Amino acid sequence: MIPTSTSNGGGNVQRPPTLGKILNPASNRVKSRTTNSQEVARDITLTDGVAVSVRVIRSDDAPALQRLYGRLSKQSIHLRFFGYMKQLSDRMAKHLACVDGINRFALVALDPNKQDEIIAVVRFDREVGTDKAEYAALVEDRWQGRGLGLAMTRRLIIVARDRGVRCLYGLVMRGNRPMLGLLRRLDLPERERLVQDAKLVEVELRPVGCVGLEFDARGGAVAYEPKKKCDCC
Ligand SMILES: CC(C)(COP(=O)(O)OP(=O)(O)OC[C@H]1O[C@@H](n2cnc3c(N)ncnc32)[C@H](O)[C@@H]1OP(=O)(O)O)[C@@H](O)C(=O)NCCC(=O)NCCS
């Protein structure tokens, strides 16, 4: 996705709330209805059977984000950031690691063999005062194509919906088949339009009753609500 002031640095770095507050933001504007730590922090089983831990990003993850960046191929960096920087600056890493749990939110996946190394990040950043948020995803090269990006995105959507986000959008480079494939695999209403050399993809997050969230094994099986009929579809 194209870096924006909200997703990739710049702006004010806020002091993040505690994990409990992120997951149960009782005092925040948009109240969490159902999302809790068990739902988002459950392991994801990849297509090859490897189990990967997932959790909400923490402010002390900045150095691990920088190490992840250092392990990425130039192509992955280019696809994610629409450009190339030798390293992720301290400022940007700190910004990316700081979330407020409502308007900015990110999940990270941890290397099963080295729990202090982050191997993937999915995030959303809400446009101030709207129900639209920019979405971004990044999976370390050797973990790509194993179902991780899709499973984490589905989990992110649970949180986004819960925080009142109704549309996730992202600018995807033309030819980024994994990302376009991932977005289509969400099975949510989607609009795509060309913006120069990229595609602006908008995914509509329908109310929970309209979609099945009983993920298959490779989706990480997050129990949320049983698929049920609703009045609007
Ligand atoms: C894009 C990205 C996040 C996808 O995550 P991932 O873990 O590799 O993807 P998954 O294994 O979950 O695959 C999900 C779907 O994506 C598509 N996909 C994945 N790899 C693909 C490939 N090499 N070619 C075509 N489609 C692919 C498929 O539709 C797949 O569903 P399927 O299993 O039914 O075929 C990851 O590849 C990545 O970080 N790439 C570099 C950075 C980037 O492009 N970020 C997005 C910025 S817009």
mmCIF file of C-alpha atoms and ligand atoms in Angstrom:
data_model
loop_
_atom_site.group_PDB
_atom_site.id
_atom_site.type_symbol
_atom_site.label_atom_id
_atom_site.label_comp_id
_atom_site.label_asym_id
_atom_site.label_seq_id
_atom_site.Cartn_x
_atom_site.Cartn_y
_atom_site.Cartn_z
ATOM 1 C CA MET A 1 0.000 0.000 0.000
ATOM 2 C CA ILE A 2 1.174 3.535 -0.565
ATOM 3 C CA PRO A 3 2.579 5.043 2.592
ATOM 4 C CA THR A 4 0.365 7.672 4.115
ATOM 5 C CA SER A 5 0.798 9.999 6.989
ATOM 6 C CA THR A 6 -1.211 7.602 9.116
ATOM 7 C CA SER A 7 0.308 4.296 8.120
ATOM 8 C CA ASN A 8 3.975 4.813 7.625
ATOM 9 C CA GLY A 9 5.403 7.461 9.805
ATOM 10 C CA GLY A 10 5.289 11.139 10.330
ATOM 11 C CA GLY A 11 2.578 12.570 12.500
ATOM 12 C CA ASN A 12 2.599 12.480 16.225
ATOM 13 C CA VAL A 13 3.571 9.330 17.964
ATOM 14 C CA GLN A 14 1.094 8.760 20.724
ATOM 15 C CA ARG A 15 1.714 6.909 23.900
ATOM 16 C CA PRO A 16 -0.125 3.622 23.422
ATOM 17 C CA PRO A 17 -2.657 2.371 25.919
ATOM 18 C CA THR A 18 -2.082 -0.874 27.762
ATOM 19 C CA LEU A 19 -2.900 -4.172 26.067
ATOM 20 C CA GLY A 20 -5.988 -4.578 28.242
ATOM 21 C CA LYS A 21 -7.217 -1.188 27.159
ATOM 22 C CA ILE A 22 -6.573 -1.967 23.505
ATOM 23 C CA LEU A 23 -8.589 -5.137 23.639
ATOM 24 C CA ASN A 24 -11.270 -3.957 26.038
ATOM 25 C CA PRO A 25 -11.479 -0.238 25.482
ATOM 26 C CA ALA A 26 -14.433 0.243 27.789
ATOM 27 C CA SER A 27 -13.753 3.924 28.155
ATOM 28 C CA ASN A 28 -13.149 4.627 24.485
ATOM 29 C CA ARG A 29 -15.552 6.276 22.058
ATOM 30 C CA VAL A 30 -16.347 3.160 20.078
ATOM 31 C CA LYS A 31 -17.009 0.380 22.481
ATOM 32 C CA SER A 32 -15.703 -3.100 21.835
ATOM 33 C CA ARG A 33 -18.667 -5.408 21.653
ATOM 34 C CA THR A 34 -17.168 -8.803 21.401
ATOM 35 C CA THR A 35 -13.526 -8.825 20.426
ATOM 36 C CA ASN A 36 -11.315 -10.061 23.192
ATOM 37 C CA SER A 37 -7.746 -11.196 23.585
ATOM 38 C CA GLN A 38 -8.526 -14.883 23.033
ATOM 39 C CA GLU A 39 -10.139 -14.151 19.689
ATOM 40 C CA VAL A 40 -7.355 -12.117 18.162
ATOM 41 C CA ALA A 41 -4.413 -13.742 19.892
ATOM 42 C CA ARG A 42 -5.179 -17.334 19.012
ATOM 43 C CA ASP A 43 -2.538 -19.266 17.043
ATOM 44 C CA ILE A 44 -2.882 -19.500 13.273
ATOM 45 C CA THR A 45 -2.193 -22.846 11.624
ATOM 46 C CA LEU A 46 -0.549 -22.364 8.240
ATOM 47 C CA THR A 47 -1.313 -24.463 5.158
ATOM 48 C CA ASP A 48 1.731 -26.610 5.931
ATOM 49 C CA GLY A 49 0.582 -27.230 9.505
ATOM 50 C CA VAL A 50 3.005 -24.876 11.277
ATOM 51 C CA ALA A 51 1.371 -23.009 14.171
ATOM 52 C CA VAL A 52 2.167 -19.320 14.487
ATOM 53 C CA SER A 53 1.349 -17.075 17.446
ATOM 54 C CA VAL A 54 -0.428 -13.814 16.800
ATOM 55 C CA ARG A 55 -0.855 -10.856 19.110
ATOM 56 C CA VAL A 56 -1.590 -7.143 19.118
ATOM 57 C CA ILE A 57 1.433 -4.999 18.299
ATOM 58 C CA ARG A 58 3.158 -3.323 21.267
ATOM 59 C CA SER A 59 5.095 -0.111 21.507
ATOM 60 C CA ASP A 60 8.250 -2.067 22.369
ATOM 61 C CA ASP A 61 7.995 -3.923 19.019
ATOM 62 C CA ALA A 62 9.796 -1.122 17.144
ATOM 63 C CA PRO A 63 13.219 -2.870 17.142
ATOM 64 C CA ALA A 64 11.613 -6.158 15.996
ATOM 65 C CA LEU A 65 9.910 -4.283 13.148
ATOM 66 C CA GLN A 66 13.284 -2.917 12.121
ATOM 67 C CA ARG A 67 14.784 -6.418 12.179
ATOM 68 C CA LEU A 68 11.861 -7.717 10.093
ATOM 69 C CA TYR A 69 12.468 -4.936 7.591
ATOM 70 C CA GLY A 70 16.129 -5.938 7.418
ATOM 71 C CA ARG A 71 15.177 -9.500 6.419
ATOM 72 C CA LEU A 72 12.753 -8.475 3.639
ATOM 73 C CA SER A 73 13.545 -8.762 -0.052
ATOM 74 C CA LYS A 74 13.737 -5.513 -2.018
ATOM 75 C CA GLN A 75 10.617 -6.594 -3.854
ATOM 76 C CA SER A 76 8.562 -7.026 -0.694
ATOM 77 C CA ILE A 77 9.722 -3.635 0.568
ATOM 78 C CA HIS A 78 8.819 -2.066 -2.750
ATOM 79 C CA LEU A 79 5.373 -3.677 -2.829
ATOM 80 C CA ARG A 80 4.571 -2.644 0.722
ATOM 81 C CA PHE A 81 6.095 0.836 0.828
ATOM 82 C CA PHE A 82 6.034 1.794 -2.869
ATOM 83 C CA GLY A 83 9.683 2.661 -2.681
ATOM 84 C CA TYR A 84 12.918 1.504 -1.169
ATOM 85 C CA MET A 85 14.689 2.623 1.977
ATOM 86 C CA LYS A 86 17.778 0.855 3.253
ATOM 87 C CA GLN A 87 16.326 0.545 6.696
ATOM 88 C CA LEU A 88 13.239 1.380 8.688
ATOM 89 C CA SER A 89 14.063 4.527 10.612
ATOM 90 C CA ASP A 90 13.661 4.640 14.391
ATOM 91 C CA ARG A 91 10.929 7.218 13.968
ATOM 92 C CA MET A 92 8.933 5.199 11.487
ATOM 93 C CA ALA A 93 9.348 1.960 13.440
ATOM 94 C CA LYS A 94 8.156 3.689 16.585
ATOM 95 C CA HIS A 95 5.184 5.133 14.758
ATOM 96 C CA LEU A 96 4.226 1.772 13.260
ATOM 97 C CA ALA A 97 4.475 0.072 16.649
ATOM 98 C CA CYS A 98 2.181 2.579 18.345
ATOM 99 C CA VAL A 99 -1.534 1.939 18.107
ATOM 100 C CA ASP A 100 -4.514 3.332 19.958
ATOM 101 C CA GLY A 101 -6.617 0.199 19.566
ATOM 102 C CA ILE A 102 -9.521 2.047 17.947
ATOM 103 C CA ASN A 103 -8.354 4.115 15.017
ATOM 104 C CA ARG A 104 -4.983 2.486 14.599
ATOM 105 C CA PHE A 105 -4.608 -1.195 15.152
ATOM 106 C CA ALA A 106 -2.088 -3.850 14.169
ATOM 107 C CA LEU A 107 -1.555 -7.545 14.675
ATOM 108 C CA VAL A 108 1.826 -9.230 14.487
ATOM 109 C CA ALA A 109 2.754 -12.877 13.949
ATOM 110 C CA LEU A 110 5.781 -14.296 15.724
ATOM 111 C CA ASP A 111 8.389 -16.734 14.474
ATOM 112 C CA PRO A 112 7.553 -20.061 16.175
ATOM 113 C CA ASN A 113 11.271 -20.709 16.693
ATOM 114 C CA LYS A 114 12.147 -17.215 17.903
ATOM 115 C CA GLN A 115 9.242 -15.580 19.665
ATOM 116 C CA ASP A 116 10.968 -12.208 19.757
ATOM 117 C CA GLU A 117 11.042 -12.004 15.951
ATOM 118 C CA ILE A 118 8.046 -10.634 14.047
ATOM 119 C CA ILE A 119 7.346 -12.370 10.737
ATOM 120 C CA ALA A 120 4.168 -10.564 9.630
ATOM 121 C CA VAL A 121 2.118 -7.443 10.339
ATOM 122 C CA VAL A 122 -1.403 -6.467 9.339
ATOM 123 C CA ARG A 123 -2.871 -3.113 10.279
ATOM 124 C CA PHE A 124 -5.572 -0.577 9.747
ATOM 125 C CA ASP A 125 -5.467 3.187 10.122
ATOM 126 C CA ARG A 126 -8.779 4.976 10.166
ATOM 127 C CA GLU A 127 -9.364 8.205 8.293
ATOM 128 C CA VAL A 128 -10.152 10.602 11.078
ATOM 129 C CA GLY A 129 -13.855 10.841 11.820
ATOM 130 C CA THR A 130 -14.936 8.275 9.220
ATOM 131 C CA ASP A 131 -15.746 4.591 9.060
ATOM 132 C CA LYS A 132 -13.020 4.063 6.428
ATOM 133 C CA ALA A 133 -9.574 2.771 7.184
ATOM 134 C CA GLU A 134 -6.440 2.136 5.214
ATOM 135 C CA TYR A 135 -5.304 -1.479 5.327
ATOM 136 C CA ALA A 136 -1.780 -2.800 4.948
ATOM 137 C CA ALA A 137 -0.172 -6.209 5.212
ATOM 138 C CA LEU A 138 3.359 -7.494 5.172
ATOM 139 C CA VAL A 139 4.614 -11.061 5.472
ATOM 140 C CA GLU A 140 8.307 -11.929 5.591
ATOM 141 C CA ASP A 141 9.339 -13.554 2.305
ATOM 142 C CA ARG A 142 9.967 -17.083 3.562
ATOM 143 C CA TRP A 143 6.557 -17.081 5.265
ATOM 144 C CA GLN A 144 4.635 -15.874 2.229
ATOM 145 C CA GLY A 145 2.152 -18.058 0.348
ATOM 146 C CA ARG A 146 1.393 -20.190 3.412
ATOM 147 C CA GLY A 147 -1.923 -18.649 4.378
ATOM 148 C CA LEU A 148 -0.593 -16.244 6.991
ATOM 149 C CA GLY A 149 -1.530 -12.955 5.317
ATOM 150 C CA LEU A 150 -5.054 -14.090 4.649
ATOM 151 C CA ALA A 151 -5.646 -15.527 8.110
ATOM 152 C CA MET A 152 -4.283 -12.411 9.828
ATOM 153 C CA THR A 153 -6.344 -10.147 7.594
ATOM 154 C CA ARG A 154 -9.496 -12.025 8.503
ATOM 155 C CA ARG A 155 -8.675 -11.565 12.143
ATOM 156 C CA LEU A 156 -7.936 -7.886 11.603
ATOM 157 C CA ILE A 157 -11.345 -7.525 9.985
ATOM 158 C CA ILE A 158 -13.010 -8.868 13.110
ATOM 159 C CA VAL A 159 -11.363 -6.090 15.098
ATOM 160 C CA ALA A 160 -11.994 -3.422 12.458
ATOM 161 C CA ARG A 161 -15.678 -4.253 12.330
ATOM 162 C CA ASP A 162 -15.838 -4.212 16.063
ATOM 163 C CA ARG A 163 -14.301 -0.718 16.066
ATOM 164 C CA GLY A 164 -16.910 0.584 13.633
ATOM 165 C CA VAL A 165 -14.842 0.385 10.438
ATOM 166 C CA ARG A 166 -17.075 -0.313 7.445
ATOM 167 C CA CYS A 167 -14.593 -0.021 4.595
ATOM 168 C CA LEU A 168 -10.971 -1.055 4.316
ATOM 169 C CA TYR A 169 -9.022 0.314 1.396
ATOM 170 C CA GLY A 170 -5.553 0.048 0.033
ATOM 171 C CA LEU A 171 -3.509 0.970 -2.965
ATOM 172 C CA VAL A 172 -2.022 -2.181 -4.446
ATOM 173 C CA MET A 173 0.643 -2.169 -7.130
ATOM 174 C CA ARG A 174 -0.541 -3.571 -10.407
ATOM 175 C CA GLY A 175 0.866 -7.047 -10.728
ATOM 176 C CA ASN A 176 0.908 -7.657 -6.985
ATOM 177 C CA ARG A 177 -0.999 -10.893 -7.469
ATOM 178 C CA PRO A 178 -0.610 -12.197 -3.914
ATOM 179 C CA MET A 179 -2.185 -9.059 -2.471
ATOM 180 C CA LEU A 180 -4.968 -8.840 -5.025
ATOM 181 C CA GLY A 181 -5.592 -12.574 -4.568
ATOM 182 C CA LEU A 182 -5.701 -12.212 -0.807
ATOM 183 C CA LEU A 183 -8.239 -9.395 -0.984
ATOM 184 C CA ARG A 184 -10.443 -11.368 -3.360
ATOM 185 C CA ARG A 185 -10.213 -14.427 -1.153
ATOM 186 C CA LEU A 186 -11.859 -12.476 1.661
ATOM 187 C CA ASP A 187 -15.147 -13.013 -0.168
ATOM 188 C CA LEU A 188 -16.340 -9.553 0.746
ATOM 189 C CA PRO A 189 -17.813 -6.989 -1.659
ATOM 190 C CA GLU A 190 -14.899 -5.265 -3.308
ATOM 191 C CA ARG A 191 -14.346 -2.393 -5.721
ATOM 192 C CA GLU A 192 -11.178 -1.862 -7.691
ATOM 193 C CA ARG A 193 -10.121 1.074 -9.806
ATOM 194 C CA LEU A 194 -6.909 2.037 -11.483
ATOM 195 C CA VAL A 195 -4.893 4.903 -10.076
ATOM 196 C CA GLN A 196 -1.856 5.335 -12.289
ATOM 197 C CA ASP A 197 0.186 2.157 -11.885
ATOM 198 C CA ALA A 198 -1.750 0.896 -8.916
ATOM 199 C CA LYS A 199 -5.171 -0.374 -8.033
ATOM 200 C CA LEU A 200 -7.217 1.244 -5.342
ATOM 201 C CA VAL A 201 -9.093 -1.597 -3.725
ATOM 202 C CA GLU A 202 -11.955 -0.999 -1.347
ATOM 203 C CA VAL A 203 -13.403 -3.833 0.674
ATOM 204 C CA GLU A 204 -16.763 -3.418 2.273
ATOM 205 C CA LEU A 205 -17.097 -4.858 5.759
ATOM 206 C CA ARG A 206 -20.679 -5.916 5.999
ATOM 207 C CA PRO A 207 -22.385 -6.447 9.322
ATOM 208 C CA VAL A 208 -21.316 -9.658 10.952
ATOM 209 C CA GLY A 209 -24.629 -11.422 10.433
ATOM 210 C CA CYS A 210 -24.155 -11.175 6.669
ATOM 211 C CA VAL A 211 -20.911 -13.061 6.379
ATOM 212 C CA GLY A 212 -19.595 -16.341 7.556
ATOM 213 C CA LEU A 213 -16.657 -16.045 9.856
ATOM 214 C CA GLU A 214 -16.258 -19.746 10.437
ATOM 215 C CA PHE A 215 -12.842 -19.877 8.851
ATOM 216 C CA ASP A 216 -11.441 -23.014 7.373
ATOM 217 C CA ALA A 217 -8.328 -24.559 8.850
ATOM 218 C CA ARG A 218 -5.979 -22.337 6.871
ATOM 219 C CA GLY A 219 -7.911 -19.282 7.942
ATOM 220 C CA GLY A 220 -7.046 -19.822 11.564
ATOM 221 C CA ALA A 221 -10.525 -20.795 12.722
ATOM 222 C CA VAL A 222 -11.501 -17.827 14.817
ATOM 223 C CA ALA A 223 -14.829 -18.466 16.463
ATOM 224 C CA TYR A 224 -16.746 -15.232 16.343
ATOM 225 C CA GLU A 225 -20.365 -15.720 15.431
ATOM 226 C CA PRO A 226 -21.941 -18.650 13.689
ATOM 227 C CA LYS A 227 -22.878 -18.003 10.092
ATOM 228 C CA LYS A 228 -26.515 -17.070 10.107
ATOM 229 C CA LYS A 229 -29.178 -15.669 7.875
ATOM 230 C CA CYS A 230 -29.912 -12.004 8.204
ATOM 231 C CA ASP A 231 -32.438 -9.561 6.850
ATOM 232 C CA CYS A 232 -30.100 -7.705 4.543
ATOM 233 C CA CYS A 233 -28.749 -10.448 2.289
HETATM 234 C C1 LIG B 1 0.672 -9.774 -0.043
HETATM 235 C C2 LIG B 1 0.959 -10.616 1.198
HETATM 236 C C3 LIG B 1 0.630 -9.813 2.447
HETATM 237 C C4 LIG B 1 0.083 -11.877 1.156
HETATM 238 O O1 LIG B 1 0.311 -12.640 2.287
HETATM 239 P P1 LIG B 1 0.632 -14.194 2.129
HETATM 240 O O2 LIG B 1 0.741 -14.764 3.475
HETATM 241 O O3 LIG B 1 1.802 -14.346 1.239
HETATM 242 O O4 LIG B 1 -0.679 -14.708 1.362
HETATM 243 P P2 LIG B 1 -1.507 -16.023 1.674
HETATM 244 O O5 LIG B 1 -0.587 -17.204 1.679
HETATM 245 O O6 LIG B 1 -2.338 -15.798 2.870
HETATM 246 O O7 LIG B 1 -2.397 -16.128 0.373
HETATM 247 C C5 LIG B 1 -3.683 -15.575 0.303
HETATM 248 C C6 LIG B 1 -4.145 -15.549 -1.118
HETATM 249 O O8 LIG B 1 -3.276 -14.676 -1.831
HETATM 250 C C7 LIG B 1 -3.078 -15.178 -3.134
HETATM 251 N N1 LIG B 1 -1.683 -15.505 -3.317
HETATM 252 C C8 LIG B 1 -0.737 -15.762 -2.387
HETATM 253 N N2 LIG B 1 0.458 -15.930 -2.948
HETATM 254 C C9 LIG B 1 0.268 -15.797 -4.289
HETATM 255 C C10 LIG B 1 1.114 -15.836 -5.423
HETATM 256 N N3 LIG B 1 2.447 -16.057 -5.313
HETATM 257 N N4 LIG B 1 0.591 -15.625 -6.650
HETATM 258 C C11 LIG B 1 -0.734 -15.392 -6.786
HETATM 259 N N5 LIG B 1 -1.581 -15.317 -5.748
HETATM 260 C C12 LIG B 1 -1.102 -15.527 -4.521
HETATM 261 C C13 LIG B 1 -3.940 -16.338 -3.293
HETATM 262 O O9 LIG B 1 -5.214 -15.935 -3.726
HETATM 263 C C14 LIG B 1 -4.059 -16.852 -1.886
HETATM 264 O O10 LIG B 1 -5.175 -17.622 -1.791
HETATM 265 P P3 LIG B 1 -5.077 -19.187 -2.240
HETATM 266 O O11 LIG B 1 -4.284 -19.855 -1.194
HETATM 267 O O12 LIG B 1 -6.462 -19.622 -2.326
HETATM 268 O O13 LIG B 1 -4.385 -19.242 -3.563
HETATM 269 C C15 LIG B 1 2.452 -11.065 1.227
HETATM 270 O O14 LIG B 1 2.714 -11.866 0.103
HETATM 271 C C16 LIG B 1 3.414 -9.900 1.290
HETATM 272 O O15 LIG B 1 3.720 -9.415 2.365
HETATM 273 N N6 LIG B 1 3.929 -9.432 0.131
HETATM 274 C C17 LIG B 1 4.898 -8.347 0.083
HETATM 275 C C18 LIG B 1 4.344 -7.020 0.601
HETATM 276 C C19 LIG B 1 3.029 -6.668 -0.022
HETATM 277 O O16 LIG B 1 2.800 -6.861 -1.203
HETATM 278 N N7 LIG B 1 2.147 -6.122 0.816
HETATM 279 C C20 LIG B 1 0.860 -5.640 0.368
HETATM 280 C C21 LIG B 1 0.982 -4.205 0.020
HETATM 281 S S1 LIG B 1 -0.389 -3.620 -0.915
#
